[in-house]
PDB file of C-alpha atoms in Angstrom:
ATOM      1  CA  LEU A   1      36.382 -13.655   5.739  1.00 52.00           C
ATOM      2  CA  GLN A   2      35.093 -16.427   3.390  1.00 49.00           C
ATOM      3  CA  SER A   3      34.498 -18.628   6.403  1.00 53.00           C
ATOM      4  CA  LEU A   4      32.378 -15.962   8.115  1.00 45.00           C
ATOM      5  CA  SER A   5      30.391 -15.445   4.972  1.00 50.00           C
ATOM      6  CA  VAL A   6      29.586 -19.108   4.806  1.00 44.00           C
ATOM      7  CA  ARG A   7      28.587 -19.261   8.431  1.00 51.00           C
ATOM      8  CA  PHE A   8      26.371 -16.247   7.976  1.00 44.00           C
ATOM      9  CA  ALA A   9      24.711 -17.815   4.959  1.00 46.00           C
ATOM     10  CA  MET A  10      24.130 -21.046   6.857  1.00 50.00           C
ATOM     11  CA  PHE A  11      22.637 -19.102   9.804  1.00 44.00           C
ATOM     12  CA  GLN A  12      20.207 -17.289   7.460  1.00 49.00           C
ATOM     13  CA  SER A  13      19.282 -20.653   5.883  1.00 50.00           C
ATOM     14  CA  LEU A  14      18.551 -22.172   9.247  1.00 46.00           C
ATOM     15  CA  GLU A  15      16.578 -19.133  10.256  1.00 49.00           C
ATOM     16  CA  ALA A  16      14.584 -19.259   7.114  1.00 48.00           C
ATOM     17  CA  GLU A  17      13.717 -22.867   7.509  1.00 50.00           C
ATOM     18  CA  SER A  18      12.683 -22.336  11.203  1.00 48.00           C
ATOM     19  CA  LEU A  19      10.353 -19.513  10.123  1.00 50.00           C
ATOM     20  CA  ALA A  20       9.079 -21.003   6.970  1.00 52.00           C
ATOM     21  CA  PRO A  21       5.243 -20.964   6.786  1.00 56.00           C
ATOM     22  CA  THR A  22       5.307 -24.572   5.544  1.00 57.00           C
ATOM     23  CA  ALA A  23       6.205 -25.638   9.050  1.00 63.00           C
ATOM     24  CA  CYS A  24       2.901 -24.201  10.396  1.00 76.00           C
ATOM     25  CA  THR A  25       0.250 -26.570  11.809  1.00 80.00           C
ATOM     26  CA  THR A  26      -2.250 -23.786  12.291  1.00 87.00           C
ATOM     27  CA  ILE A  27      -2.490 -20.376  10.641  1.00 89.00           C
ATOM     28  CA  GLU A  28      -3.888 -17.134  12.153  1.00 90.00           C
ATOM     29  CA  GLU A  29      -6.677 -16.126   9.844  1.00 92.00           C
ATOM     30  CA  VAL A  30      -8.966 -13.122   9.641  1.00 93.00           C
ATOM     31  CA  GLY A  31     -11.882 -13.406  12.178  1.00 92.00           C
ATOM     32  CA  SER A  32     -15.463 -12.311  12.194  1.00 92.00           C
ATOM     33  CA  THR A  33     -14.544  -8.673  12.963  1.00 93.00           C
ATOM     34  CA  GLY A  34     -12.148  -8.567   9.997  1.00 94.00           C
ATOM     35  CA  VAL A  35     -14.688 -10.082   7.755  1.00 95.00           C
ATOM     36  CA  GLY A  36     -17.201  -7.522   8.817  1.00 95.00           C
ATOM     37  CA  ALA A  37     -14.829  -4.680   8.122  1.00 95.00           C
ATOM     38  CA  LEU A  38     -13.963  -6.132   4.754  1.00 96.00           C
ATOM     39  CA  THR A  39     -17.623  -6.418   3.941  1.00 97.00           C
ATOM     40  CA  VAL A  40     -18.331  -2.792   4.859  1.00 97.00           C
ATOM     41  CA  ALA A  41     -15.311  -1.514   2.948  1.00 97.00           C
ATOM     42  CA  PHE A  42     -16.274  -3.634  -0.202  1.00 98.00           C
ATOM     43  CA  LEU A  43     -19.831  -2.195  -0.168  1.00 98.00           C
ATOM     44  CA  ILE A  44     -18.707   1.337   0.242  1.00 98.00           C
ATOM     45  CA  LEU A  45     -16.212   1.019  -2.584  1.00 98.00           C
ATOM     46  CA  LEU A  46     -18.629  -0.754  -4.867  1.00 98.00           C
ATOM     47  CA  VAL A  47     -21.253   2.061  -4.339  1.00 98.00           C
ATOM     48  CA  SER A  48     -18.572   4.668  -4.867  1.00 98.00           C
ATOM     49  CA  THR A  49     -17.529   3.103  -8.137  1.00 98.00           C
ATOM     50  CA  ILE A  50     -21.058   2.925  -9.423  1.00 97.00           C
ATOM     51  CA  VAL A  51     -21.673   6.627  -8.536  1.00 96.00           C
ATOM     52  CA  PHE A  52     -18.519   7.769 -10.211  1.00 96.00           C
ATOM     53  CA  ILE A  53     -19.445   5.776 -13.318  1.00 95.00           C
ATOM     54  CA  ALA A  54     -22.898   7.296 -13.369  1.00 94.00           C
ATOM     55  CA  ARG A  55     -21.588  10.890 -12.971  1.00 93.00           C
ATOM     56  CA  ALA A  56     -18.597  10.558 -15.451  1.00 93.00           C
ATOM     57  CA  GLY A  57     -20.857  10.934 -18.474  1.00 85.00           C
ATOM     58  CA  SER A  58     -22.005  14.394 -17.546  1.00 87.00           C
ATOM     59  CA  ALA A  59     -18.832  15.492 -15.863  1.00 84.00           C
ATOM     60  CA  GLY A  60     -17.566  17.784 -18.683  1.00 82.00           C
ATOM     61  CA  GLU A  61     -14.154  19.252 -18.074  1.00 84.00           C
ATOM     62  CA  THR A  62     -13.821  17.301 -14.837  1.00 88.00           C
ATOM     63  CA  LYS A  63     -14.230  13.955 -16.571  1.00 91.00           C
ATOM     64  CA  GLN A  64     -10.509  12.971 -16.100  1.00 92.00           C
ATOM     65  CA  TYR A  65     -10.870  13.115 -12.299  1.00 94.00           C
ATOM     66  CA  TYR A  66     -13.944  10.848 -12.432  1.00 94.00           C
ATOM     67  CA  PHE A  67     -12.155   8.351 -14.615  1.00 95.00           C
ATOM     68  CA  CYS A  68      -9.226   8.216 -12.047  1.00 96.00           C
ATOM     69  CA  SER A  69     -11.733   7.729  -9.273  1.00 96.00           C
ATOM     70  CA  ILE A  70     -13.546   4.992 -11.115  1.00 97.00           C
ATOM     71  CA  TYR A  71     -10.355   2.942 -11.517  1.00 97.00           C
ATOM     72  CA  ILE A  72      -9.185   3.709  -8.031  1.00 98.00           C
ATOM     73  CA  CYS A  73     -12.389   2.478  -6.391  1.00 98.00           C
ATOM     74  CA  GLY A  74     -12.853  -0.170  -8.987  1.00 98.00           C
ATOM     75  CA  PHE A  75      -9.562  -2.015  -8.370  1.00 98.00           C
ATOM     76  CA  ALA A  76     -10.008  -1.595  -4.653  1.00 98.00           C
ATOM     77  CA  THR A  77     -13.511  -3.073  -4.903  1.00 98.00           C
ATOM     78  CA  LEU A  78     -11.994  -6.140  -6.731  1.00 98.00           C
ATOM     79  CA  ALA A  79      -9.265  -6.526  -4.132  1.00 98.00           C
ATOM     80  CA  TYR A  80     -11.791  -6.460  -1.196  1.00 97.00           C
ATOM     81  CA  PHE A  81     -13.957  -8.909  -3.022  1.00 97.00           C
ATOM     82  CA  ALA A  82     -11.006 -11.209  -3.430  1.00 97.00           C
ATOM     83  CA  MET A  83     -10.262 -11.054   0.267  1.00 96.00           C
ATOM     84  CA  LEU A  84     -13.936 -11.691   1.198  1.00 95.00           C
ATOM     85  CA  SER A  85     -13.926 -14.668  -1.132  1.00 95.00           C
ATOM     86  CA  GLY A  86     -10.806 -16.107   0.670  1.00 94.00           C
ATOM     87  CA  GLN A  87      -8.570 -15.470  -2.270  1.00 96.00           C
ATOM     88  CA  GLY A  88      -5.345 -13.497  -2.751  1.00 96.00           C
ATOM     89  CA  TRP A  89      -3.541 -14.691   0.418  1.00 95.00           C
ATOM     90  CA  THR A  90      -0.822 -16.973   1.607  1.00 92.00           C
ATOM     91  CA  ALA A  91       0.919 -17.900   4.937  1.00 91.00           C
ATOM     92  CA  ILE A  92       3.982 -15.970   5.932  1.00 89.00           C
ATOM     93  CA  ALA A  93       6.506 -16.207   8.799  1.00 80.00           C
ATOM     94  CA  GLY A  94       4.805 -16.384  12.159  1.00 81.00           C
ATOM     95  CA  CYS A  95       2.053 -18.551  10.546  1.00 88.00           C
ATOM     96  CA  ARG A  96      -0.146 -15.481   9.711  1.00 90.00           C
ATOM     97  CA  GLN A  97      -2.564 -14.989   6.911  1.00 93.00           C
ATOM     98  CA  PHE A  98      -1.100 -12.544   4.476  1.00 94.00           C
ATOM     99  CA  PHE A  99      -3.305 -10.893   1.887  1.00 96.00           C
ATOM    100  CA  TYR A 100      -0.810 -10.197  -0.921  1.00 96.00           C
ATOM    101  CA  ILE A 101      -3.729  -8.965  -2.966  1.00 97.00           C
ATOM    102  CA  ARG A 102      -3.549  -5.753  -0.943  1.00 96.00           C
ATOM    103  CA  TYR A 103      -0.134  -4.919  -2.308  1.00 97.00           C
ATOM    104  CA  LEU A 104      -1.408  -5.561  -5.805  1.00 97.00           C
ATOM    105  CA  ASP A 105      -4.210  -3.135  -4.977  1.00 97.00           C
ATOM    106  CA  TYR A 106      -1.686  -0.491  -3.655  1.00 97.00           C
ATOM    107  CA  ALA A 107       0.497  -0.933  -6.623  1.00 97.00           C
ATOM    108  CA  ILE A 108      -2.330   0.078  -8.884  1.00 97.00           C
ATOM    109  CA  THR A 109      -4.506   2.481  -6.846  1.00 98.00           C
ATOM    110  CA  MET A 110      -1.751   4.513  -5.166  1.00 98.00           C
ATOM    111  CA  PRO A 111      -0.070   5.649  -8.444  1.00 98.00           C
ATOM    112  CA  LEU A 112      -3.605   6.499  -9.658  1.00 98.00           C
ATOM    113  CA  ILE A 113      -4.251   8.577  -6.552  1.00 97.00           C
ATOM    114  CA  ILE A 114      -0.875  10.414  -7.130  1.00 98.00           C
ATOM    115  CA  LEU A 115      -1.899  10.994 -10.785  1.00 97.00           C
ATOM    116  CA  GLN A 116      -5.166  12.419  -9.678  1.00 97.00           C
ATOM    117  CA  LEU A 117      -3.503  14.654  -7.138  1.00 97.00           C
ATOM    118  CA  GLY A 118      -1.030  15.751  -9.843  1.00 97.00           C
ATOM    119  CA  LEU A 119      -3.846  16.640 -12.250  1.00 96.00           C
ATOM    120  CA  VAL A 120      -5.622  18.569  -9.549  1.00 95.00           C
ATOM    121  CA  ALA A 121      -2.470  20.524  -8.599  1.00 96.00           C
ATOM    122  CA  GLY A 122      -1.557  21.096 -12.197  1.00 95.00           C
ATOM    123  CA  CYS A 123       1.857  19.364 -11.874  1.00 96.00           C
ATOM    124  CA  ASP A 124       4.032  18.668 -14.987  1.00 96.00           C
ATOM    125  CA  ALA A 125       4.219  15.100 -16.312  1.00 96.00           C
ATOM    126  CA  PRO A 126       7.805  14.355 -15.203  1.00 97.00           C
ATOM    127  CA  THR A 127       7.168  15.330 -11.610  1.00 97.00           C
ATOM    128  CA  ILE A 128       4.043  13.201 -11.518  1.00 98.00           C
ATOM    129  CA  ALA A 129       5.866  10.243 -13.156  1.00 98.00           C
ATOM    130  CA  THR A 130       8.859  10.538 -10.741  1.00 97.00           C
ATOM    131  CA  THR A 131       6.551  10.564  -7.682  1.00 98.00           C
ATOM    132  CA  ILE A 132       4.624   7.577  -9.026  1.00 98.00           C
ATOM    133  CA  GLY A 133       7.850   5.720  -9.583  1.00 98.00           C
ATOM    134  CA  GLY A 134       8.813   6.324  -5.908  1.00 98.00           C
ATOM    135  CA  GLU A 135       5.494   5.013  -4.738  1.00 98.00           C
ATOM    136  CA  ILE A 136       5.855   1.828  -6.814  1.00 98.00           C
ATOM    137  CA  VAL A 137       9.295   1.230  -5.252  1.00 98.00           C
ATOM    138  CA  SER A 138       7.772   1.881  -1.796  1.00 98.00           C
ATOM    139  CA  VAL A 139       5.022  -0.621  -2.311  1.00 98.00           C
ATOM    140  CA  PHE A 140       7.195  -3.361  -3.865  1.00 98.00           C
ATOM    141  CA  THR A 141       9.834  -3.209  -1.088  1.00 98.00           C
ATOM    142  CA  ALA A 142       7.162  -3.227   1.639  1.00 97.00           C
ATOM    143  CA  TYR A 143       5.810  -6.406  -0.012  1.00 97.00           C
ATOM    144  CA  MET A 144       9.220  -8.005  -0.250  1.00 97.00           C
ATOM    145  CA  GLY A 145       9.712  -7.226   3.516  1.00 97.00           C
ATOM    146  CA  ALA A 146       6.382  -8.691   4.385  1.00 95.00           C
ATOM    147  CA  VAL A 147       7.113 -12.074   2.716  1.00 94.00           C
ATOM    148  CA  SER A 148      10.767 -12.287   3.909  1.00 94.00           C
ATOM    149  CA  VAL A 149      11.472 -15.076   6.407  1.00 89.00           C
ATOM    150  CA  VAL A 150      14.970 -13.858   7.309  1.00 92.00           C
ATOM    151  CA  THR A 151      14.757 -11.088   9.914  1.00 92.00           C
ATOM    152  CA  THR A 152      17.757  -9.026   8.589  1.00 95.00           C
ATOM    153  CA  VAL A 153      16.353  -9.223   5.034  1.00 96.00           C
ATOM    154  CA  LYS A 154      12.878  -8.160   6.170  1.00 96.00           C
ATOM    155  CA  TRP A 155      14.102  -5.002   7.839  1.00 96.00           C
ATOM    156  CA  PHE A 156      16.448  -4.187   4.996  1.00 97.00           C
ATOM    157  CA  TRP A 157      13.420  -4.097   2.638  1.00 98.00           C
ATOM    158  CA  PHE A 158      11.380  -2.044   5.189  1.00 98.00           C
ATOM    159  CA  VAL A 159      14.202   0.609   5.361  1.00 98.00           C
ATOM    160  CA  ILE A 160      14.289   0.864   1.597  1.00 98.00           C
ATOM    161  CA  SER A 161      10.503   1.253   1.546  1.00 98.00           C
ATOM    162  CA  LEU A 162      10.709   4.117   4.091  1.00 98.00           C
ATOM    163  CA  PHE A 163      13.260   5.953   1.969  1.00 98.00           C
ATOM    164  CA  ALA A 164      11.069   5.652  -1.071  1.00 98.00           C
ATOM    165  CA  LEU A 165       8.035   6.741   0.964  1.00 98.00           C
ATOM    166  CA  VAL A 166       9.821   9.889   2.241  1.00 98.00           C
ATOM    167  CA  PHE A 167      10.695  10.752  -1.368  1.00 98.00           C
ATOM    168  CA  VAL A 168       6.993  10.471  -2.320  1.00 98.00           C
ATOM    169  CA  LEU A 169       5.857  12.521   0.679  1.00 98.00           C
ATOM    170  CA  PHE A 170       8.386  15.229  -0.226  1.00 97.00           C
ATOM    171  CA  GLY A 171       7.059  15.309  -3.685  1.00 97.00           C
ATOM    172  CA  LEU A 172       3.423  15.710  -2.559  1.00 98.00           C
ATOM    173  CA  ALA A 173       4.176  18.254   0.107  1.00 97.00           C
ATOM    174  CA  LYS A 174       6.598  20.399  -1.900  1.00 97.00           C
ATOM    175  CA  SER A 175       6.365  19.976  -5.701  1.00 97.00           C
ATOM    176  CA  PHE A 176       2.728  19.253  -5.888  1.00 98.00           C
ATOM    177  CA  LYS A 177       1.884  21.955  -3.327  1.00 96.00           C
ATOM    178  CA  GLU A 178       3.922  24.569  -5.193  1.00 96.00           C
ATOM    179  CA  ALA A 179       2.115  23.681  -8.410  1.00 96.00           C
ATOM    180  CA  SER A 180      -1.288  24.068  -6.876  1.00 96.00           C
ATOM    181  CA  ASN A 181      -0.199  27.349  -5.176  1.00 95.00           C
ATOM    182  CA  ALA A 182       0.772  28.685  -8.553  1.00 95.00           C
ATOM    183  CA  ARG A 183      -2.820  27.988  -9.772  1.00 93.00           C
ATOM    184  CA  GLY A 184      -4.106  29.687  -6.681  1.00 88.00           C
ATOM    185  CA  GLY A 185      -7.697  30.048  -5.521  1.00 89.00           C
ATOM    186  CA  GLU A 186      -9.892  26.984  -5.327  1.00 91.00           C
ATOM    187  CA  VAL A 187      -7.270  24.696  -6.730  1.00 93.00           C
ATOM    188  CA  ALA A 188      -4.754  25.509  -3.996  1.00 94.00           C
ATOM    189  CA  SER A 189      -7.437  25.059  -1.392  1.00 94.00           C
ATOM    190  CA  LEU A 190      -8.679  21.766  -2.803  1.00 94.00           C
ATOM    191  CA  TYR A 191      -5.126  20.344  -3.047  1.00 96.00           C
ATOM    192  CA  GLY A 192      -4.355  21.454   0.368  1.00 95.00           C
ATOM    193  CA  GLN A 193      -7.206  19.319   1.778  1.00 96.00           C
ATOM    194  CA  LEU A 194      -6.759  16.285  -0.409  1.00 96.00           C
ATOM    195  CA  GLY A 195      -3.012  16.355  -0.343  1.00 96.00           C
ATOM    196  CA  ALA A 196      -3.001  16.641   3.573  1.00 96.00           C
ATOM    197  CA  LEU A 197      -5.370  13.668   3.829  1.00 96.00           C
ATOM    198  CA  ILE A 198      -3.194  11.421   1.526  1.00 97.00           C
ATOM    199  CA  ILE A 199       0.008  12.427   3.256  1.00 97.00           C
ATOM    200  CA  VAL A 200      -1.367  11.596   6.709  1.00 97.00           C
ATOM    201  CA  VAL A 201      -2.654   8.146   5.507  1.00 96.00           C
ATOM    202  CA  MET A 202       0.672   7.455   3.964  1.00 97.00           C
ATOM    203  CA  ILE A 203       2.564   8.364   7.038  1.00 97.00           C
ATOM    204  CA  LEU A 204       0.373   6.068   9.169  1.00 95.00           C
ATOM    205  CA  TYR A 205       0.907   2.977   6.871  1.00 95.00           C
ATOM    206  CA  PRO A 206       4.534   2.164   7.936  1.00 96.00           C
ATOM    207  CA  PHE A 207       3.244   2.054  11.605  1.00 94.00           C
ATOM    208  CA  VAL A 208       0.628  -0.421  10.603  1.00 93.00           C
ATOM    209  CA  TRP A 209       3.285  -2.463   8.722  1.00 95.00           C
ATOM    210  CA  LEU A 210       5.522  -2.438  11.744  1.00 94.00           C
ATOM    211  CA  PHE A 211       2.937  -4.013  14.040  1.00 92.00           C
ATOM    212  CA  SER A 212       1.454  -6.388  11.511  1.00 91.00           C
ATOM    213  CA  GLU A 213       3.918  -7.765   8.910  1.00 92.00           C
ATOM    214  CA  GLY A 214       6.865  -6.445  11.094  1.00 92.00           C
ATOM    215  CA  PHE A 215       6.399  -7.513  14.698  1.00 91.00           C
ATOM    216  CA  ALA A 216       3.002  -9.400  14.191  1.00 87.00           C
ATOM    217  CA  SER A 217       1.603  -7.569  17.187  1.00 87.00           C
ATOM    218  CA  PHE A 218      -1.643  -6.746  15.514  1.00 87.00           C
ATOM    219  CA  SER A 219      -4.266  -9.554  14.811  1.00 88.00           C
ATOM    220  CA  VAL A 220      -4.967 -10.271  11.121  1.00 91.00           C
ATOM    221  CA  SER A 221      -8.453  -8.849  11.622  1.00 88.00           C
ATOM    222  CA  PHE A 222      -7.118  -5.636  12.970  1.00 84.00           C
ATOM    223  CA  GLU A 223      -4.638  -5.476  10.114  1.00 83.00           C
ATOM    224  CA  VAL A 224      -7.267  -5.740   7.450  1.00 83.00           C
ATOM    225  CA  CYS A 225      -9.438  -3.176   9.194  1.00 74.00           C
TER     226      CYS A 225
END
């Protein structure tokens, strides 16, 4: 058994060396299409941040939602500016440009989005905090999978990320929804629309990961779009 463990460890080491980005002579980087998409997204987020800041002062009782929106769009704006500036990336297995700044963005903005949804729905603090914790685990493990050079390790991280994501989706679809329904009226209707949109986006993300960081089927430009 010990001999098998040693051989497996040696195999993983050799696989890691063969896939290590330091062995790359060329790196697949974002192209003109990707740069164009990043530019459009940056401008939209920048304008949105400015609008939210301008309206926050006169927001009254809804000021807390504007503050969340300011930080969500603001952090995302900084992340996209970093990518446009050629910062926040490294080479990963497969000799691809990998923007790790996106995961830092997700780790900040997704919990804020969940917080905002929780405030809209009228959820209790423990439920919101638990759901945010699950999202942080999902983002962290997806990042670890993306930077892993050993195939088995990569997919192990991805599976953990999926489990964490399912936990988050369950919270948004059940606990948050029940809280909004208890408030009824416009609150239930508003959360129904916002919650459905966020849930759909979250469901789509693992598929993007599969064909970008996972199988490297998508180009870097398509990935950042």
